[in-house]
Coordinates of N, CA, C and O in Angstrom, one line a residue:
M22 N -3.2 8.0 57.4 CA -4.4 7.6 58.4 C -5.7 7.2 57.7 O -6.3 6.5 57.7
C23 N -6.2 8.7 57.2 CA -7.3 8.1 56.1 C -7.6 7.1 55.2 O -8.4 6.3 55.1
I24 N -6.4 6.7 54.4 CA -6.2 6.0 53.5 C -6.2 4.4 54.4 O -7.0 3.7 54.0
R25 N -5.6 4.3 55.5 CA -5.6 3.2 55.9 C -6.7 2.9 56.6 O -7.5 1.6 56.5
D26 N -7.4 4.0 57.2 CA -9.2 3.8 57.9 C -9.8 3.3 56.9 O -10.9 2.4 56.8
S27 N -9.6 3.7 55.5 CA -10.8 3.4 54.3 C -10.4 2.1 53.7 O -11.1 1.3 53.5
H28 N -9.0 1.4 53.8 CA -8.6 0.3 53.5 C -9.4 -0.7 54.7 O -9.9 -2.0 54.4
L29 N -9.7 -0.2 56.1 CA -10.1 -1.0 57.0 C -11.5 -1.2 56.8 O -12.2 -2.1 57.2
T30 N -12.3 -0.2 56.2 CA -13.9 -0.2 55.9 C -14.0 -1.2 54.7 O -14.8 -1.8 54.9
V31 N -13.4 -0.9 53.7 CA -13.5 -2.2 52.4 C -12.9 -3.6 53.2 O -13.9 -4.3 52.7
L32 N -12.2 -3.5 53.8 CA -11.9 -4.9 54.4 C -12.6 -5.3 55.6 O -12.0 -6.2 56.4
S33 N -13.6 -4.8 56.1 CA -14.3 -5.3 57.4 C -14.7 -6.6 57.0 O -15.5 -6.6 55.9
I34 N -15.0 -7.3 57.9 CA -16.1 -8.5 57.8 C -16.8 -8.7 57.2 O -17.3 -9.7 56.2
P35 N -18.0 -7.7 57.4 CA -19.5 -7.8 56.8 C -18.9 -7.2 55.5 O -19.9 -7.9 54.6
N36 N -18.0 -6.5 54.7 CA -17.7 -6.2 53.4 C -17.3 -7.3 52.6 O -17.8 -7.9 51.3
L37 N -16.5 -8.0 53.3 CA -16.0 -9.2 52.9 C -16.5 -10.6 52.6 O -16.6 -11.1 51.8
L38 N -18.0 -10.4 53.7 CA -19.1 -11.5 53.3 C -19.8 -11.2 52.1 O -20.2 -12.2 51.7
A39 N -19.8 -9.6 52.0 CA -20.7 -9.2 50.9 C -20.1 -9.7 49.3 O -20.5 -10.3 48.5
I40 N -18.7 -9.6 49.8 CA -17.9 -9.8 48.5 C -17.8 -11.3 48.2 O -18.3 -12.0 46.8
A41 N -17.8 -12.3 49.1 CA -17.9 -13.7 49.4 C -19.1 -14.1 48.8 O -19.0 -15.1 47.7
R42 N -20.3 -13.6 48.5 CA -21.8 -13.4 48.2 C -21.5 -13.5 47.1 O -22.0 -14.3 46.4
L43 N -21.0 -12.5 46.2 CA -21.0 -12.2 44.7 C -19.8 -13.4 44.3 O -20.4 -13.8 43.2
I44 N -19.0 -13.8 44.9 CA -17.8 -14.9 44.5 C -18.7 -16.0 44.2 O -18.4 -16.9 43.4
L45 N -19.5 -16.3 45.4 CA -20.3 -17.8 45.4 C -21.3 -17.8 44.3 O -21.5 -18.8 43.9
T46 N -22.0 -16.5 43.8 CA -23.3 -16.7 42.9 C -23.0 -17.5 41.5 O -23.6 -18.5 41.3
P47 N -21.7 -16.8 40.8 CA -21.4 -17.8 39.6 C -21.0 -19.3 40.2 O -21.3 -20.0 39.2
V48 N -20.8 -19.5 41.1 CA -20.2 -20.9 41.6 C -21.8 -21.8 41.9 O -21.8 -22.8 41.2
A49 N -22.4 -20.8 42.4 CA -24.2 -21.9 42.5 C -24.6 -21.9 41.6 O -25.3 -22.8 41.1
M50 N -24.6 -20.8 40.2 CA -25.2 -20.9 39.1 C -24.6 -22.2 38.5 O -25.1 -22.7 37.5
G51 N -23.2 -22.3 38.3 CA -22.4 -23.7 37.2 C -22.8 -24.7 38.1 O -23.4 -25.6 37.4
L52 N -23.1 -25.1 39.4 CA -23.3 -26.0 39.9 C -25.1 -26.2 39.3 O -25.6 -27.7 39.3
I53 N -26.0 -25.3 39.5 CA -27.6 -25.6 39.3 C -27.3 -26.0 37.5 O -28.2 -27.1 37.5
L54 N -26.4 -25.5 36.9 CA -26.7 -25.8 35.2 C -25.8 -27.2 35.4 O -26.4 -27.9 34.4
A55 N -25.1 -27.7 36.1 CA -24.3 -29.2 36.3 C -25.2 -30.0 37.0 O -24.8 -31.1 36.4
G56 N -25.9 -29.5 37.6 CA -26.6 -30.8 38.2 C -28.1 -31.2 38.0 O -28.9 -31.9 38.6
Q57 N -28.5 -31.0 36.7 CA -29.7 -31.7 36.3 C -30.0 -32.8 36.4 O -31.2 -33.4 37.0
D58 N -29.0 -33.8 36.3 CA -29.1 -35.3 36.0 C -28.1 -35.8 37.7 O -28.3 -37.1 37.3
S59 N -28.0 -34.9 38.5 CA -27.1 -35.3 39.4 C -27.7 -35.0 40.8 O -27.3 -33.5 41.1
Q60 N -28.4 -35.7 41.5 CA -28.6 -35.3 42.7 C -27.7 -34.7 44.1 O -27.6 -33.8 44.8
G61 N -26.3 -35.4 43.8 CA -25.2 -35.0 44.4 C -25.1 -33.6 43.8 O -24.4 -33.0 44.9
V62 N -24.9 -33.1 42.9 CA -24.4 -31.8 42.6 C -25.8 -30.7 43.2 O -25.3 -29.4 43.1
R63 N -27.0 -31.3 43.1 CA -28.0 -30.5 43.2 C -27.6 -30.4 44.7 O -27.7 -29.0 45.4
V64 N -27.1 -30.9 45.8 CA -27.0 -30.6 47.1 C -26.1 -29.8 47.3 O -26.1 -28.7 47.9
A65 N -24.8 -30.0 46.2 CA -23.8 -28.8 46.5 C -24.2 -28.0 46.1 O -23.8 -26.5 47.2
A66 N -25.1 -27.7 45.0 CA -25.4 -26.1 44.6 C -26.3 -25.8 45.8 O -26.3 -24.5 46.0
T67 N -27.1 -26.6 46.4 CA -27.8 -25.8 47.3 C -27.1 -25.4 48.7 O -27.5 -24.5 49.1
V68 N -26.0 -26.0 49.2 CA -25.4 -25.6 50.3 C -24.8 -24.7 49.8 O -24.8 -23.9 50.7
V69 N -24.2 -24.3 48.4 CA -23.5 -23.2 48.1 C -24.4 -21.8 48.5 O -24.2 -20.9 48.5
F70 N -25.5 -22.4 47.8 CA -26.6 -20.9 47.4 C -26.7 -20.7 49.2 O -26.7 -19.4 49.1
V71 N -27.1 -21.6 49.5 CA -27.5 -21.3 51.3 C -26.6 -20.5 52.3 O -26.5 -19.8 52.9
V72 N -25.3 -20.9 52.0 CA -24.1 -20.4 52.6 C -24.0 -19.1 52.2 O -23.7 -18.3 52.8
A73 N -24.2 -18.8 50.6 CA -24.1 -17.6 50.1 C -25.1 -16.5 50.8 O -25.3 -15.4 51.4
A74 N -26.5 -16.9 51.2 CA -27.3 -16.6 51.4 C -27.2 -16.3 52.6 O -27.5 -15.1 53.5
L75 N -27.0 -16.6 53.3 CA -26.7 -17.1 55.0 C -25.5 -15.8 55.4 O -25.6 -14.9 56.4
T76 N -24.4 -15.7 54.6 CA -23.6 -14.2 54.5 C -24.4 -12.8 54.7 O -24.1 -12.1 54.9
D77 N -25.8 -12.7 53.8 CA -26.5 -11.5 53.8 C -26.9 -11.6 55.4 O -26.9 -10.4 55.8
F78 N -27.4 -12.1 56.1 CA -28.1 -11.8 57.5 C -26.9 -11.9 58.5 O -26.8 -11.1 59.1
A79 N -25.6 -12.5 58.1 CA -24.4 -12.5 59.3 C -23.5 -11.0 58.4 O -23.5 -10.3 59.6
D80 N -23.8 -10.5 57.4 CA -23.3 -9.2 57.4 C -24.2 -7.9 58.1 O -23.0 -7.5 58.3
G81 N -25.0 -8.1 57.3 CA -25.8 -6.9 58.3 C -25.5 -6.9 59.8 O -25.7 -5.7 60.5
Y82 N -25.4 -8.2 60.6 CA -25.8 -8.4 62.0 C -24.4 -7.8 62.5 O -24.4 -7.1 63.3
L83 N -23.3 -8.2 61.8 CA -22.0 -8.1 62.2 C -22.1 -6.4 62.5 O -21.1 -5.7 62.7
A84 N -22.6 -5.8 61.3 CA -22.1 -4.6 60.6 C -22.8 -3.8 61.8 O -22.2 -2.4 62.6
R85 N -23.9 -3.9 62.1 CA -24.7 -3.2 63.3 C -23.9 -3.4 64.4 O -23.7 -2.4 65.5
R86 N -23.6 -4.5 64.9 CA -23.0 -5.2 66.2 C -21.8 -4.3 66.3 O -21.8 -3.8 67.4
W87 N -20.9 -4.4 65.2 CA -19.6 -3.6 65.6 C -19.4 -2.4 64.9 O -18.6 -1.5 64.9
Q88 N -20.8 -1.6 64.2 CA -20.7 -0.3 64.0 C -19.8 -0.2 62.7 O -18.9 0.7 62.8
L89 N -19.9 -1.1 61.7 CA -19.1 -0.9 60.8 C -20.0 -0.4 59.9 O -19.8 -0.9 58.4
T90 N -21.3 -0.1 60.0 CA -21.9 0.4 58.5 C -21.6 1.5 57.7 O -20.6 2.4 58.5
S91 N -21.4 1.8 56.7 CA -20.7 2.7 55.8 C -21.8 2.4 54.3 O -22.7 1.3 54.1
T92 N -21.5 3.7 53.4 CA -22.3 3.7 52.2 C -21.4 2.7 51.0 O -22.5 2.0 50.5
L93 N -20.4 2.2 51.4 CA -19.6 1.2 50.5 C -20.5 0.0 51.0 O -20.9 -0.9 50.2
G94 N -20.4 -0.4 52.0 CA -21.2 -1.9 52.9 C -22.6 -1.9 52.3 O -22.8 -3.1 52.0
A95 N -23.3 -0.8 52.5 CA -25.1 -0.8 52.1 C -24.8 -1.2 50.8 O -25.9 -2.2 50.3
F96 N -24.1 -0.6 49.8 CA -24.1 -1.0 48.6 C -23.6 -2.5 48.2 O -24.5 -3.0 47.4
L97 N -22.8 -2.7 48.6 CA -22.1 -4.6 48.4 C -23.2 -5.0 49.0 O -23.5 -6.2 48.2
D98 N -23.8 -4.8 50.4 CA -24.9 -5.9 50.7 C -26.1 -6.0 50.0 O -26.5 -7.1 49.2
T99 N -26.4 -5.0 48.9 CA -27.9 -4.7 48.1 C -27.4 -5.4 47.1 O -28.1 -5.9 46.6
V100 N -26.0 -5.0 46.3 CA -25.6 -6.0 45.1 C -25.9 -7.1 44.9 O -26.2 -7.6 44.1
A101 N -25.3 -7.5 46.3 CA -24.6 -8.9 46.5 C -26.1 -9.6 46.7 O -26.1 -10.5 45.9
D102 N -27.1 -9.3 47.5 CA -28.4 -10.0 47.6 C -29.1 -10.2 46.2 O -29.6 -11.0 45.7
K103 N -29.3 -8.9 45.3 CA -29.9 -9.1 44.2 C -29.2 -9.8 42.9 O -29.8 -10.4 42.7
I104 N -27.6 -9.6 42.9 CA -27.0 -10.5 42.1 C -27.4 -12.2 42.6 O -27.7 -12.7 41.8
L105 N -27.1 -12.3 43.8 CA -27.3 -14.0 44.1 C -28.6 -14.6 43.7 O -29.0 -15.6 43.1
V106 N -29.8 -13.8 44.0 CA -31.0 -14.2 43.8 C -31.5 -14.0 42.0 O -32.0 -15.2 41.7
T107 N -31.1 -13.2 41.5 CA -31.2 -13.0 40.4 C -30.2 -14.1 39.7 O -31.1 -14.7 38.2
G108 N -29.3 -14.6 39.9 CA -28.1 -15.2 39.2 C -29.0 -16.9 39.3 O -29.1 -17.4 38.4
A109 N -29.6 -17.2 40.5 CA -30.0 -18.5 40.9 C -31.3 -18.9 40.1 O -31.6 -19.7 39.3
L110 N -32.0 -17.4 39.7 CA -33.2 -17.8 39.2 C -33.0 -18.0 38.1 O -33.5 -18.7 37.0
I111 N -32.2 -17.2 37.4 CA -31.6 -17.5 36.0 C -31.1 -18.9 35.7 O -31.8 -19.6 34.6
A112 N -30.3 -19.5 36.4 CA -29.8 -21.0 36.2 C -31.3 -21.6 36.3 O -31.2 -22.5 35.4
L113 N -32.0 -21.6 37.4 CA -33.2 -22.3 37.4 C -34.2 -22.4 36.6 O -34.9 -23.5 35.8
V114 N -34.2 -21.1 35.8 CA -34.9 -21.1 34.3 C -34.6 -21.7 33.3 O -35.3 -22.4 32.6
E115 N -33.0 -21.9 33.3 CA -32.6 -22.5 32.3 C -32.6 -24.1 32.3 O -32.8 -24.6 31.1
V116 N -32.6 -24.7 33.6 CA -32.9 -25.9 33.3 C -34.3 -26.4 33.6 O -34.4 -27.7 33.8
G117 N -35.1 -25.6 33.8 CA -36.3 -25.7 33.7 C -37.1 -25.8 34.9 O -38.3 -26.5 34.8
T118 N -36.5 -25.3 36.0 CA -37.1 -26.0 37.5 C -38.4 -24.6 37.6 O -39.0 -24.7 38.8
V119 N -37.8 -23.4 37.3 CA -38.3 -21.9 37.7 C -39.4 -21.6 36.3 O -38.6 -21.3 35.4
S120 N -40.2 -21.2 36.5 CA -41.2 -20.7 35.5 C -40.5 -19.3 34.9 O -40.2 -18.2 36.1
T121 N -40.4 -18.8 34.0 CA -39.6 -17.3 33.0 C -40.6 -16.5 34.1 O -39.9 -15.3 34.2
W122 N -42.0 -16.7 34.3 CA -42.8 -15.3 34.7 C -42.4 -15.6 36.4 O -42.4 -13.9 36.7
V123 N -42.3 -16.5 37.0 CA -41.8 -16.6 38.4 C -40.7 -15.5 38.5 O -40.3 -14.5 39.2
A124 N -39.4 -15.7 37.8 CA -38.4 -15.0 37.4 C -38.4 -13.6 37.4 O -37.8 -12.8 38.1
F125 N -39.2 -13.6 36.5 CA -39.5 -12.1 35.7 C -40.2 -11.4 36.9 O -39.8 -9.9 37.4
I126 N -41.5 -11.5 37.7 CA -41.7 -11.2 38.7 C -40.9 -10.4 39.9 O -40.9 -9.6 40.6
I127 N -40.0 -11.9 40.5 CA -39.5 -11.7 41.1 C -38.1 -10.3 41.1 O -37.8 -9.4 41.8
I128 N -37.5 -10.3 39.6 CA -36.8 -9.5 39.6 C -36.8 -8.3 39.1 O -36.3 -7.2 39.6
A129 N -38.2 -7.8 38.8 CA -38.7 -7.0 38.2 C -38.9 -6.3 39.6 O -38.6 -4.8 39.7
R130 N -39.5 -6.7 40.6 CA -39.6 -6.4 41.9 C -38.4 -5.8 42.7 O -38.4 -4.6 42.9
E131 N -37.3 -6.4 42.3 CA -35.6 -6.0 43.2 C -35.4 -4.9 42.3 O -34.9 -3.8 42.9
I132 N -35.6 -4.9 40.9 CA -35.2 -3.6 40.3 C -36.1 -2.3 40.6 O -35.9 -1.1 40.7
A133 N -37.3 -2.5 40.6 CA -38.5 -1.7 40.9 C -38.3 -1.0 42.6 O -38.1 0.0 42.4
I134 N -38.0 -2.0 43.2 CA -37.3 -1.5 44.8 C -36.0 -0.5 44.7 O -35.8 0.5 45.4
M135 N -35.0 -1.1 44.0 CA -33.8 -0.1 43.9 C -34.3 0.8 43.2 O -33.5 2.1 43.4
G136 N -34.9 1.0 42.1 CA -35.4 2.5 42.0 C -35.9 3.5 42.4 O -35.9 4.3 42.7
L137 N -36.9 2.8 43.4 CA -37.6 3.5 44.6 C -36.6 4.2 45.3 O -36.7 5.6 46.2
R138 N -35.9 3.3 45.8 CA -34.5 4.0 46.6 C -33.9 4.9 46.2 O -33.6 5.8 47.1
S139 N -33.5 4.6 44.8 CA -32.7 5.8 44.0 C -33.1 7.2 44.2 O -32.5 8.3 44.2
V140 N -34.7 7.2 44.1 CA -35.5 8.5 43.7 C -35.4 9.1 45.2 O -35.4 10.0 45.2
A141 N -35.7 8.5 46.3 CA -35.7 8.5 47.5 C -34.7 9.4 48.0 O -34.3 10.4 48.7
A142 N -33.3 8.9 47.6 CA -32.1 9.5 47.8 C -31.8 10.3 47.2 O -31.0 11.7 48.0
L143 N -32.4 11.3 46.1 CA -32.3 12.4 45.7 C -32.8 13.2 46.1 O -32.7 14.1 46.1
D144 N -33.9 12.8 47.1 CA -34.7 14.0 48.3 C -33.7 13.3 49.6 O -34.5 14.4 50.6
S145 N -32.8 13.1 49.9 CA -32.3 12.6 50.9 C -33.4 12.1 52.1 O -33.0 11.8 53.0
S146 N -34.0 11.3 51.4 CA -34.5 10.3 52.3 C -34.4 8.7 51.8 O -33.6 8.4 50.7
T147 N -34.7 7.9 53.1 CA -34.3 6.4 53.0 C -35.4 6.0 52.7 O -36.6 6.2 53.2
V148 N -35.2 4.6 52.2 CA -36.4 3.5 52.4 C -36.1 2.7 53.4 O -35.3 1.2 52.5
P149 N -36.3 2.1 54.4 CA -35.8 1.2 55.4 C -36.4 -0.1 55.2 O -37.4 -0.4 54.5
P150 N -35.8 -1.2 55.4 CA -36.6 -2.6 55.4 C -37.4 -2.3 55.9 O -37.7 -2.1 57.2
S151 N -38.6 -3.4 55.7 CA -39.9 -3.3 56.1 C -40.1 -5.1 56.4 O -39.3 -6.0 56.6
M152 N -40.7 -5.5 57.4 CA -41.3 -6.9 57.5 C -41.5 -7.5 56.8 O -41.0 -8.7 56.4
W153 N -42.4 -6.8 55.8 CA -42.4 -7.8 54.2 C -41.4 -8.1 53.6 O -41.5 -8.9 53.0
G154 N -40.4 -6.7 53.3 CA -39.3 -7.2 52.7 C -38.5 -8.3 53.2 O -37.8 -9.2 52.9
K155 N -38.3 -8.1 54.3 CA -37.6 -9.0 55.4 C -38.2 -10.6 55.0 O -37.6 -11.8 54.8
S156 N -39.4 -11.0 55.3 CA -40.0 -12.1 55.0 C -40.1 -12.5 53.9 O -39.9 -13.5 53.0
K157 N -40.0 -11.4 52.6 CA -39.9 -11.8 50.9 C -38.8 -12.6 51.2 O -38.4 -13.2 50.3
A158 N -37.1 -11.8 51.6 CA -36.4 -12.2 51.2 C -35.7 -14.1 51.9 O -35.5 -14.7 51.2
A159 N -36.4 -14.0 53.0 CA -36.4 -15.7 53.9 C -37.3 -16.5 52.9 O -36.7 -17.5 52.9
L160 N -38.5 -16.0 52.1 CA -39.2 -16.9 51.5 C -38.7 -17.5 50.4 O -38.6 -18.5 49.7
Q161 N -37.9 -16.0 49.9 CA -37.0 -16.6 47.9 C -36.0 -17.3 48.6 O -35.8 -18.0 47.8
V162 N -35.3 -16.9 49.6 CA -34.2 -18.2 49.6 C -34.4 -19.5 50.2 O -33.9 -20.2 49.3
T163 N -35.5 -19.8 50.9 CA -36.2 -20.9 50.9 C -36.6 -21.8 49.9 O -36.2 -22.9 49.4
A164 N -37.5 -20.7 48.8 CA -38.0 -21.4 47.8 C -36.8 -21.5 46.9 O -37.1 -22.8 46.0
I165 N -35.9 -21.1 46.3 CA -34.9 -20.8 45.1 C -33.9 -22.0 46.1 O -33.6 -23.3 45.1
A166 N -33.7 -22.6 47.4 CA -32.8 -23.4 47.8 C -33.6 -24.9 47.6 O -32.9 -25.7 47.2
F167 N -35.1 -24.9 48.0 CA -36.0 -26.3 47.4 C -36.2 -26.3 46.1 O -35.9 -27.6 45.7
A168 N -36.2 -25.5 45.0 CA -36.2 -25.7 43.5 C -34.6 -26.1 43.3 O -34.7 -27.1 42.1
I169 N -33.7 -25.4 43.8 CA -32.6 -26.5 43.7 C -32.2 -27.7 43.7 O -31.9 -28.3 42.9
L170 N -32.7 -27.9 45.2 CA -32.4 -29.5 45.5 C -33.5 -30.3 44.9 O -33.4 -31.2 44.5
R171 N -34.7 -29.9 44.4 CA -36.0 -30.3 43.7 C -36.1 -31.6 44.4 O -36.1 -33.0 43.5
L172 N -36.5 -31.8 45.5 CA -36.8 -33.0 46.3 C -38.4 -33.7 45.9 O -39.1 -33.0 44.8
D173 N -38.3 -34.8 45.5 CA -39.4 -35.6 44.9 C -40.8 -35.8 45.8 O -41.2 -36.7 46.2
I174 N -41.2 -34.3 46.5 CA -42.5 -34.3 47.3 C -43.5 -33.7 46.3 O -43.0 -32.2 46.2
V175 N -44.6 -34.1 46.0 CA -45.8 -33.8 45.7 C -47.1 -33.1 46.3 O -47.0 -34.4 47.2
I176 N -47.2 -32.3 46.4 CA -48.7 -31.7 47.0 C -49.5 -31.4 46.0 O -49.7 -30.4 45.6
G177 N -50.5 -32.3 46.3 CA -51.7 -32.1 45.0 C -50.8 -32.2 43.5 O -50.3 -32.6 43.1
P178 N -51.1 -30.7 43.1 CA -50.8 -30.4 41.5 C -49.4 -30.1 41.3 O -48.7 -30.4 40.4
W179 N -48.7 -29.7 42.2 CA -47.3 -29.4 42.4 C -46.4 -30.2 43.3 O -46.7 -30.3 44.3
R180 N -44.9 -29.8 43.1 CA -43.9 -30.2 43.6 C -44.2 -29.2 45.2 O -44.4 -28.2 44.8
L181 N -42.9 -29.7 46.1 CA -43.2 -28.7 47.3 C -42.7 -27.6 46.6 O -42.8 -26.1 47.1
D182 N -41.3 -27.3 46.1 CA -40.6 -26.2 45.6 C -41.7 -25.2 45.1 O -41.3 -23.9 44.7
Q183 N -42.3 -26.0 44.2 CA -43.4 -24.9 43.3 C -44.0 -24.2 44.2 O -44.8 -22.9 43.8
W184 N -45.1 -25.3 45.3 CA -45.6 -23.9 46.2 C -45.1 -23.3 47.0 O -45.7 -21.9 47.1
L185 N -43.7 -23.4 47.3 CA -42.7 -22.4 48.2 C -42.8 -21.4 46.9 O -42.9 -20.2 47.6
M186 N -42.3 -21.4 45.9 CA -41.8 -20.5 44.8 C -43.0 -19.6 44.6 O -43.4 -18.4 44.5
A187 N -44.5 -20.2 44.6 CA -45.7 -19.5 44.5 C -46.1 -18.4 45.7 O -46.1 -17.3 45.5
A188 N -45.7 -19.0 46.9 CA -45.8 -18.5 48.2 C -44.6 -16.8 47.9 O -44.9 -15.9 48.4
A189 N -43.5 -17.6 47.7 CA -42.5 -16.2 47.3 C -42.8 -15.1 46.4 O -42.6 -14.2 46.7
V190 N -43.6 -15.8 45.3 CA -44.1 -14.7 44.4 C -45.0 -13.7 44.7 O -45.5 -12.3 44.7
I191 N -46.0 -14.2 45.6 CA -47.2 -13.5 46.5 C -46.5 -12.8 47.1 O -46.9 -11.3 47.4
V192 N -45.6 -13.3 48.1 CA -44.9 -12.3 49.2 C -44.1 -10.9 48.5 O -44.1 -9.6 49.0
T193 N -43.2 -11.5 47.6 CA -43.0 -10.7 46.8 C -43.6 -9.4 46.0 O -43.2 -8.3 46.2
V194 N -44.7 -9.6 45.5 CA -45.7 -8.6 45.1 C -46.2 -7.9 46.3 O -46.3 -6.7 46.1
V195 N -46.3 -8.7 47.3 CA -47.3 -7.5 48.3 C -46.0 -6.8 48.9 O -46.7 -5.3 49.3
S196 N -44.9 -7.4 49.2 CA -43.7 -6.3 49.7 C -43.4 -4.8 48.6 O -43.6 -4.3 49.3
A197 N -43.9 -5.6 47.7 CA -43.5 -4.2 46.5 C -44.6 -3.0 46.7 O -44.1 -2.1 47.0
G198 N -45.9 -3.4 46.8 CA -47.3 -3.1 46.9 C -46.9 -2.0 48.4 O -47.5 -0.9 48.6
D199 N -46.4 -2.9 49.1 CA -46.2 -2.0 50.4 C -45.6 -1.1 50.1 O -45.4 0.0 51.0
Y200 N -44.1 -1.3 49.9 CA -43.1 -0.1 49.6 C -43.9 0.9 49.0 O -43.3 2.1 49.3
F201 N -44.3 0.5 47.8 CA -45.1 1.9 46.9 C -45.9 2.6 47.6 O -46.0 3.9 47.6
S202 N -47.0 1.8 48.4 CA -47.8 2.7 49.1 C -47.4 3.5 50.2 O -48.0 5.1 50.4
R203 N -45.8 2.7 50.9 CA -45.7 3.9 52.1 C -44.8 4.8 51.8 O -44.7 6.1 52.1
F204 N -44.3 5.2 50.5 CA -43.1 5.6 49.9 C -43.5 6.9 48.6 O -43.1 6.8 48.1
R205 N -44.7 6.5 48.2 CA -45.2 7.0 47.1 C -45.2 8.8 47.1 O -44.9 9.3 46.0
S206 N -45.2 9.4 48.1 CA -44.8 10.7 48.7 C -43.6 11.1 47.8 O -43.2 12.0 47.6
V207 N -42.3 10.2 48.0 CA -41.1 10.4 47.2 C -41.2 11.0 45.9 O -40.5 11.8 45.5
F208 N -42.1 10.4 45.0 CA -42.3 10.5 43.7 C -43.4 12.2 43.8 O -42.9 12.8 42.3
T209 N -44.0 12.4 44.6 CA -44.9 13.7 44.4 C -43.9 14.6 44.8 O -44.2 16.0 44.2
T210 N -43.1 14.7 45.7 CA -42.2 15.6 46.2 C -40.8 16.0 45.1 O -40.8 16.8 44.5
S211 N -40.7 14.9 44.1 CA -39.7 15.0 43.3 C -40.3 15.7 42.2 O -39.8 16.4 41.5
R212 N -41.6 15.2 41.5 CA -42.3 16.1 40.4 C -42.4 17.6 41.0 O -42.1 18.5 40.4
A213 N -42.7 17.6 42.8 CA -42.9 19.4 42.7 C -41.7 19.9 42.9 O -41.6 21.5 42.4
K214 N -40.4 19.4 43.2 CA -39.2 20.2 43.0 C -39.1 20.3 41.3 O -37.8 21.3 41.1
D215 N -39.2 19.6 40.3 CA -38.8 19.7 38.8 C -39.4 20.8 38.4 O -40.0 21.4 38.6

């Protein structure tokens, strides 16, 4: 009975959506890398990336609605999110669409917040998502999608996707500051216990 229940947890629709996001990431990366000179391939890459990103919103919603939240589900969801964004950014840096510094800031923030959550877990604390974090996620997905599509829309000195990426970087940095300011006690508590 326990084995069957654990299989049901692993094979729950929210977990399968997170696994699908992991599988779609290298597909999106491959299309980004192949689509430098083809608008059709860039459209396909954008569709794959957006579908993968939408599974993030769907799996969390369904897990809460159907009360299928689990440690495995939380792990898969977090890892799949980070891998999708990181993979897309690496491919976009490779094709010269996104600055290395932009990718570094976004990826470093994700690693730092994962570290914060790990330290909090040692104290049996949790670091719940914030409005800044949710805004960051939505803006990153939007900016990456437009960077993949690379529409020829210029506003002042930059293209539309560059403006969106700059906004994503700003919100990414602000959200990191928000998390660390709200949960700085996690570090002082850990030091006091050592």
